[in-house]
Coordinates of C-alpha atoms and ligand atoms in Angstrom, one line a residue:
X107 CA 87.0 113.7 93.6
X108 CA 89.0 116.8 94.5
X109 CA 92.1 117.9 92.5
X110 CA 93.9 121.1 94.0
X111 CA 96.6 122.4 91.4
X112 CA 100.0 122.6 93.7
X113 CA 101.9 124.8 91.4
X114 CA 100.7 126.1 88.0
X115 CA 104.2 127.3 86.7
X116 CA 106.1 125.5 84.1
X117 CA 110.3 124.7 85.3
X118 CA 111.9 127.0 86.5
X119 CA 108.8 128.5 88.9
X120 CA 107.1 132.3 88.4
X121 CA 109.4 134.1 89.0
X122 CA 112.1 131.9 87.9
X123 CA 115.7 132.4 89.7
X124 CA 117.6 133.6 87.0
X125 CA 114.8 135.4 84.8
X126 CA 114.6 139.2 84.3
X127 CA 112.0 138.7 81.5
X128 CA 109.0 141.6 81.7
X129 CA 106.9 138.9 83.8
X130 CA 109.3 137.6 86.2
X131 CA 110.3 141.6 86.8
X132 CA 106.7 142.3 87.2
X133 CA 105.9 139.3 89.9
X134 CA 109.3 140.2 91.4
X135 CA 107.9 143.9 92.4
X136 CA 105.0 143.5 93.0
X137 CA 103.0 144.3 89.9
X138 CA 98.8 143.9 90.5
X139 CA 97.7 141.2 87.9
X140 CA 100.5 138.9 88.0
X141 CA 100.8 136.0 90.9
X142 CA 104.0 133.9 91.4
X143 CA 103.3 130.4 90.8
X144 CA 105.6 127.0 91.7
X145 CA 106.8 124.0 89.9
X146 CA 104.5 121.8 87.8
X147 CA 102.2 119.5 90.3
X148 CA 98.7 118.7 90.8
X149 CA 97.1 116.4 94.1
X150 CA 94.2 114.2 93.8
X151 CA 91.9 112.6 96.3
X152 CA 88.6 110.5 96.5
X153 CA 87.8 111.2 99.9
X154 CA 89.7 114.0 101.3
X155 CA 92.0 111.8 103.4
X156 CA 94.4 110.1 101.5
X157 CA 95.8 112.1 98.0
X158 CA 98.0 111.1 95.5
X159 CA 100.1 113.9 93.6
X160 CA 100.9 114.0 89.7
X161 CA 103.7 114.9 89.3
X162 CA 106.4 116.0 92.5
X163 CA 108.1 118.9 92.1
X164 CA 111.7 121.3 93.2
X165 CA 109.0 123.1 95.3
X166 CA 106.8 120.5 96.5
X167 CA 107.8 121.3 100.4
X168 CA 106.3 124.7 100.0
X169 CA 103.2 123.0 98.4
X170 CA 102.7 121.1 101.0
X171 CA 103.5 123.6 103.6
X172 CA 100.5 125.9 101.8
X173 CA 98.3 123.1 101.5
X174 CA 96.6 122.0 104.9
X175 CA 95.1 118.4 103.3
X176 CA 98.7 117.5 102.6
X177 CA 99.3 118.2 106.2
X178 CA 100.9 115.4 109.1
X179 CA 98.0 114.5 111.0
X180 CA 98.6 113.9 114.7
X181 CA 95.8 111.8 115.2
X182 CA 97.7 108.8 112.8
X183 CA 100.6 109.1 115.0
X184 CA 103.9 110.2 115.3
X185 CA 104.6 109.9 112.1
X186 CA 102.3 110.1 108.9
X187 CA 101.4 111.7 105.5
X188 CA 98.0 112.2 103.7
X189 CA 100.3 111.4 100.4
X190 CA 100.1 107.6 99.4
X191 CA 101.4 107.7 96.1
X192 CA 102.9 109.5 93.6
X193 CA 102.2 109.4 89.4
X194 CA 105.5 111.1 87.4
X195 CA 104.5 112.4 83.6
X196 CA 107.8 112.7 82.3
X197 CA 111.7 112.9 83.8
X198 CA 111.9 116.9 84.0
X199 CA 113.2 117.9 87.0
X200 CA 110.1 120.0 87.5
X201 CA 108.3 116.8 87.9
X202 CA 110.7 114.8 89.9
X203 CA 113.5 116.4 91.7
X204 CA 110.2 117.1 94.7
X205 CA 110.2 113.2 95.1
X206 CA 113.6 114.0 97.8
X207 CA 111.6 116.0 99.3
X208 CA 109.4 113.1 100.3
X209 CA 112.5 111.3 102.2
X210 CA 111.9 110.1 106.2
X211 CA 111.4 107.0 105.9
X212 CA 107.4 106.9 104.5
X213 CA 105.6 104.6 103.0
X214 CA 103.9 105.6 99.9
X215 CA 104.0 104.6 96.2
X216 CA 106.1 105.5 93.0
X217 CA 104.3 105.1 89.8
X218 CA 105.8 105.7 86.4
X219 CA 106.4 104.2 82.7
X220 CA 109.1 102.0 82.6
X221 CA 111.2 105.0 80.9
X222 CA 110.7 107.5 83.6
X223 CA 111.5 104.7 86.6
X224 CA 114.4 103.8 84.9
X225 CA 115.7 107.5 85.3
X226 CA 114.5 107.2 88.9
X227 CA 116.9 103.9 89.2
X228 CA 119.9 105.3 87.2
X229 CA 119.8 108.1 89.5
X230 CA 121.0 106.9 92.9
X231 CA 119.9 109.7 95.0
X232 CA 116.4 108.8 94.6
X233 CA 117.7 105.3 96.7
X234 CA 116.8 107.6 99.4
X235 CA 113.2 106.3 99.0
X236 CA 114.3 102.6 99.4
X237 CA 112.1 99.5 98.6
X238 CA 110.1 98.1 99.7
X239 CA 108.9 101.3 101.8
X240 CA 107.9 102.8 98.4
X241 CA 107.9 100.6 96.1
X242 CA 108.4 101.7 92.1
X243 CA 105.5 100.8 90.1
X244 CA 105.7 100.3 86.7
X245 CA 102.4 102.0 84.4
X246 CA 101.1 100.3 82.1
X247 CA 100.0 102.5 79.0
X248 CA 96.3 102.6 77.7
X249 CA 95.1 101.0 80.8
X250 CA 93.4 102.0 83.7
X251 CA 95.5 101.0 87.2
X252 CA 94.2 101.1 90.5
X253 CA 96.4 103.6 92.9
X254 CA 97.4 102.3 96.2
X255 CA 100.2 103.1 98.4
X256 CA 101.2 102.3 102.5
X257 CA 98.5 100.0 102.4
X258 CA 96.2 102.1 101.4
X259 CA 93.6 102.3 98.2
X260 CA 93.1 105.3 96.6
X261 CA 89.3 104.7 95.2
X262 CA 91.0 106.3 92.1
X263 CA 92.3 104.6 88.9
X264 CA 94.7 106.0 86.3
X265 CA 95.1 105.4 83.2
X266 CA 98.8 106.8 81.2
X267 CA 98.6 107.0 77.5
X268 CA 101.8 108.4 75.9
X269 CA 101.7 112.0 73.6
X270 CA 103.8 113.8 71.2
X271 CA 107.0 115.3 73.5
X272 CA 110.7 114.6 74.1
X273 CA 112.8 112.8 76.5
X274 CA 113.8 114.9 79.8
X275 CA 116.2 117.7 78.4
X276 CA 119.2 116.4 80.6
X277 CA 118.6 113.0 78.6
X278 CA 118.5 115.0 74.9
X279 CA 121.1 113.1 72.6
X280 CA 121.3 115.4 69.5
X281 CA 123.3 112.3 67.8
X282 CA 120.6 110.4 67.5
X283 CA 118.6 112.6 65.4
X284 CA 115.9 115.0 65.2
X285 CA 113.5 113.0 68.2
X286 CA 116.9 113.2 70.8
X287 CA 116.7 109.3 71.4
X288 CA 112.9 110.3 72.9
X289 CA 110.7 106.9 73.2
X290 CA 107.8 105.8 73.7
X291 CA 106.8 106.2 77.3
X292 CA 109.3 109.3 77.9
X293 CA 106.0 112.0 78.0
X294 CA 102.6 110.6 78.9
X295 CA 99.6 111.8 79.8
X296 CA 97.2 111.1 82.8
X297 CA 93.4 110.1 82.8
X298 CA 92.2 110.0 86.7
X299 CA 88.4 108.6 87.3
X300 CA 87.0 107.4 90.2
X301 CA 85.0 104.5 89.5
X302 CA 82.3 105.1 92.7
X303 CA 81.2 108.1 90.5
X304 CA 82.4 107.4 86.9
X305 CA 83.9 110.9 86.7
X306 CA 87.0 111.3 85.4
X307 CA 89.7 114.0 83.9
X308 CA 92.7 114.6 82.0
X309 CA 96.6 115.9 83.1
X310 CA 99.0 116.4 80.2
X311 CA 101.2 118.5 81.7
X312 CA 103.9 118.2 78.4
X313 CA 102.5 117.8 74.8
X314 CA 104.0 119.0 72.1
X315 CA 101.5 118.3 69.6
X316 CA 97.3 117.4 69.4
X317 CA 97.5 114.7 67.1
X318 CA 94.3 112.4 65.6
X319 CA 94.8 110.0 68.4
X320 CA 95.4 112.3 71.3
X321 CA 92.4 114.5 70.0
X322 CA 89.7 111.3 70.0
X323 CA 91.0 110.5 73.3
X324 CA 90.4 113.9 75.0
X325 CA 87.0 114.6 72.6
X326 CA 83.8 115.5 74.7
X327 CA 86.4 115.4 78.3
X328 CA 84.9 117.0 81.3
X329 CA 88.0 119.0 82.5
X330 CA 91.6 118.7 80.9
X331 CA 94.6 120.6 83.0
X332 CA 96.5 121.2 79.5
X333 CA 100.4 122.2 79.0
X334 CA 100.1 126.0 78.7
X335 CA 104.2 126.5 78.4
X336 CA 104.1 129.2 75.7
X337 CA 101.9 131.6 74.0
X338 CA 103.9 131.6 70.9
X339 CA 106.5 129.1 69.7
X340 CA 109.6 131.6 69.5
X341 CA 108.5 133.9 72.5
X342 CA 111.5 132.9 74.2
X343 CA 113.8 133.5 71.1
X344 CA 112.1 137.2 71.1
X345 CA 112.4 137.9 74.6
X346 CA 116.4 136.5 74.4
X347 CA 115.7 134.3 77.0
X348 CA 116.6 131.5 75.2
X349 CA 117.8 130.1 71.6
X350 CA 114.9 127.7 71.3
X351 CA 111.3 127.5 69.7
X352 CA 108.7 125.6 72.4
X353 CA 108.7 122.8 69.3
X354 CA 112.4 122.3 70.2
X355 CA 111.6 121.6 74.0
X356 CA 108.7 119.6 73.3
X357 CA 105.8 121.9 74.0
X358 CA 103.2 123.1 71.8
X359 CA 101.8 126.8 71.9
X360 CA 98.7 127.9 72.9
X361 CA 98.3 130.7 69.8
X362 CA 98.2 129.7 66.0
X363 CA 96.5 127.4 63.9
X364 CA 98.5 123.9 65.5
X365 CA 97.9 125.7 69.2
X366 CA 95.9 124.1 72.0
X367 CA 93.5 126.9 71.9
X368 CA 92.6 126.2 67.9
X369 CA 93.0 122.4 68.1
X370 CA 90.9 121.9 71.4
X371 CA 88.4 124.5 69.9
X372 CA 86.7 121.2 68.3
X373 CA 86.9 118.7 71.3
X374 CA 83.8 119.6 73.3
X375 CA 85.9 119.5 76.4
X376 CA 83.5 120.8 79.4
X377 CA 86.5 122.4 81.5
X378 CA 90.2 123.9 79.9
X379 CA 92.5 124.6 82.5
X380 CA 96.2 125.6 81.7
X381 CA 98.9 124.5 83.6
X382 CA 102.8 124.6 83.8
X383 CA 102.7 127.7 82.4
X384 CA 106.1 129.4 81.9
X385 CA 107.2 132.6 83.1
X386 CA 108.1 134.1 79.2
X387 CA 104.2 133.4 78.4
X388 CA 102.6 136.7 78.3
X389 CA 99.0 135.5 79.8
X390 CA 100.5 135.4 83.0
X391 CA 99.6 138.8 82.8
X392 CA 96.5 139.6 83.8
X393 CA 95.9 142.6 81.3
X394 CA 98.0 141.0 78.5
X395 CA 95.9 140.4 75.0
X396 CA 97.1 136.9 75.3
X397 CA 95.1 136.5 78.6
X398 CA 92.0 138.1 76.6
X399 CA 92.4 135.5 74.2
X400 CA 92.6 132.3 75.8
X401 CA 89.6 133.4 78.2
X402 CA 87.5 134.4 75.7
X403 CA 88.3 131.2 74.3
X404 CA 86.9 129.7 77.2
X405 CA 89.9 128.3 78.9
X406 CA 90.9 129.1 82.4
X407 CA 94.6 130.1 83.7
X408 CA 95.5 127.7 86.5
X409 CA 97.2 129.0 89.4
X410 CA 98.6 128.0 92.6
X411 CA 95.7 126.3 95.3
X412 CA 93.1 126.2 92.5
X413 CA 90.7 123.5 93.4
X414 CA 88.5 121.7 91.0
X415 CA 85.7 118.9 92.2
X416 CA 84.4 116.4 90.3
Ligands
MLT104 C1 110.3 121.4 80.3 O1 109.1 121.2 80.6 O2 110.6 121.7 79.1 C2 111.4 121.2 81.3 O3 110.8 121.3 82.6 C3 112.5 122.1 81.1 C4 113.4 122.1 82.3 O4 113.7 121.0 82.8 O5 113.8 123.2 82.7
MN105 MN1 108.6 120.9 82.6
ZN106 ZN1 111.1 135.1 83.3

């Protein structure tokens, strides 16, 4: 199996648009130790050939353009993708707005909770990928599915479980109380194996929390891409980016005693890669103490065209 990380950067991208924070100001000029990064996205494939991404995101035409497996291949034709299907986490933008992007008439497969999809249908731009072309695939939690798209199997199976988040930010309703109206099904997380080998790995992309369930699941993994948003909880409060903690937008940080770094510090996992990391977080920075820390805690910063084989 071979799983290249499209774009390592939380929403918003590395540098972000809008952002004068110390990072984005740093990646803007130039700065050695600091590398721009795109939207939230991962690709998967059993045999080179035919990939499936997790996750498509805003910037998913430059991913593919920097990305020669993801390539048209003239030998298939005038026409044809290497992507057969496509497995959503959540209803951020970041993970979804890059499914427009896959327009012209392809065939290829849509998977996603019942939640997400129903975002997808109450959306009606997305009826630019009409059925039955790519059909919308409904993911069944806590069991493992077999991906196939434009007549094509995948070899892979995934398997969504739901984790501690909050609904897409755009879909917050503060009326409803302190969880937004966020269901079950609104943040999940991926397991991919392929069943030739038995090897297998986890994507959770947005967590806000390890609780006793999500911790058993993930114990003794073999590589988990992990949601590396923020160092600290209010970094964006101190930076005046931003009046909220990373608890408030549904991500947990990597520092403190609830962090990822503590919490998975138990787990045995084999392989700790961070991913949609946002520009505020100060291990972006190569010679940052926060970069110091979560190495020497064993966990790798992903980036942009990292490829991992299982
Ligand atoms: C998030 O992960 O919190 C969202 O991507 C935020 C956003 O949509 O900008
Ligand atoms: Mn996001
Ligand atoms: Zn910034």
């Amino acid at each position: 199996m071979i799983i290249k990380v499209l774009g390592s950067a939380a929403g918003g991208g590395f540098p972000q648009w809008n952002c004068n924070c110390s990072n984005c100001v740093a990646v803007r000029s130039g700065t050695p130790g600091l590398k721009a990064r795109t939207q939230s996205s991962l690709a998967v494939s059993r045999d080179g050939e035919n990939w499936v991404l997790l996750n498509a995101s805003p910037d998913l035409r430059q991913q593919l353009n920097a990305t020669p497996e993801l390539h048209a291949k003239p030998k298939f034709g005038p026409r044809h993708s290497p992507i057969k299907a496509v497995v959503l986490t959540n209803g951020d933008v970041d993970h979804i707005a890059g499914l427009i992007n896959l327009r012209e008439a392809q065939a290829f497969s849509v998977y996603g909770t019942d939640r997400v999809l129903s975002i997808v249908a109450d959306n009606s731009i997305f009826n630019i990928l009409a059925e039955p072309l790519v059909p919308r695939i409904v993911l069944p939690l806590d069991r493992p599915t077999p991906l196939s798209g434009a007549g094509v199997e995948l070899g892979l199976t995934v398997e969504a479980f739901a984790v501690p988040g909050k609904v897409a930010l755009y879909l917050e309703d503060e009326a409803a109380g302190p969880d937004l109206g966020t269901k079950e099904g609104d943040t999940i997380g991926l397991k991919v194996t392929d069943p030739a080998t038995a090897k297998s790995f986890f994507y959770i992309p947005g967590c806000s929390q390890i609780d006793e369930p999500l911790g058993a699941r993930l114990k003794d993994a073999s590589v988990v891409f992990f949601d590396g948003t923020l160092f600290t909880d209010n970094e964006m409060i101190e930076q005046g980016l931003m009046p909220k903690t990373g608890g408030r937008m549904g991500h947990i940080n990597m520092s403190g005693s609830e962090g990822s770094i503590e919490t998975f510090s138990k787990l045995g996992v084999g392989r700790l890669i961070y991913v949609h990391i946002n520009n505020s977080n100060p291990a972006l920075n190569e010679a940052s103490d926060a970069r110091k820390t979560i190495e020497g805690a064993g966990w790798e910063v992903g980036y942009d065209g990292l490829e991992v084989r299982l």
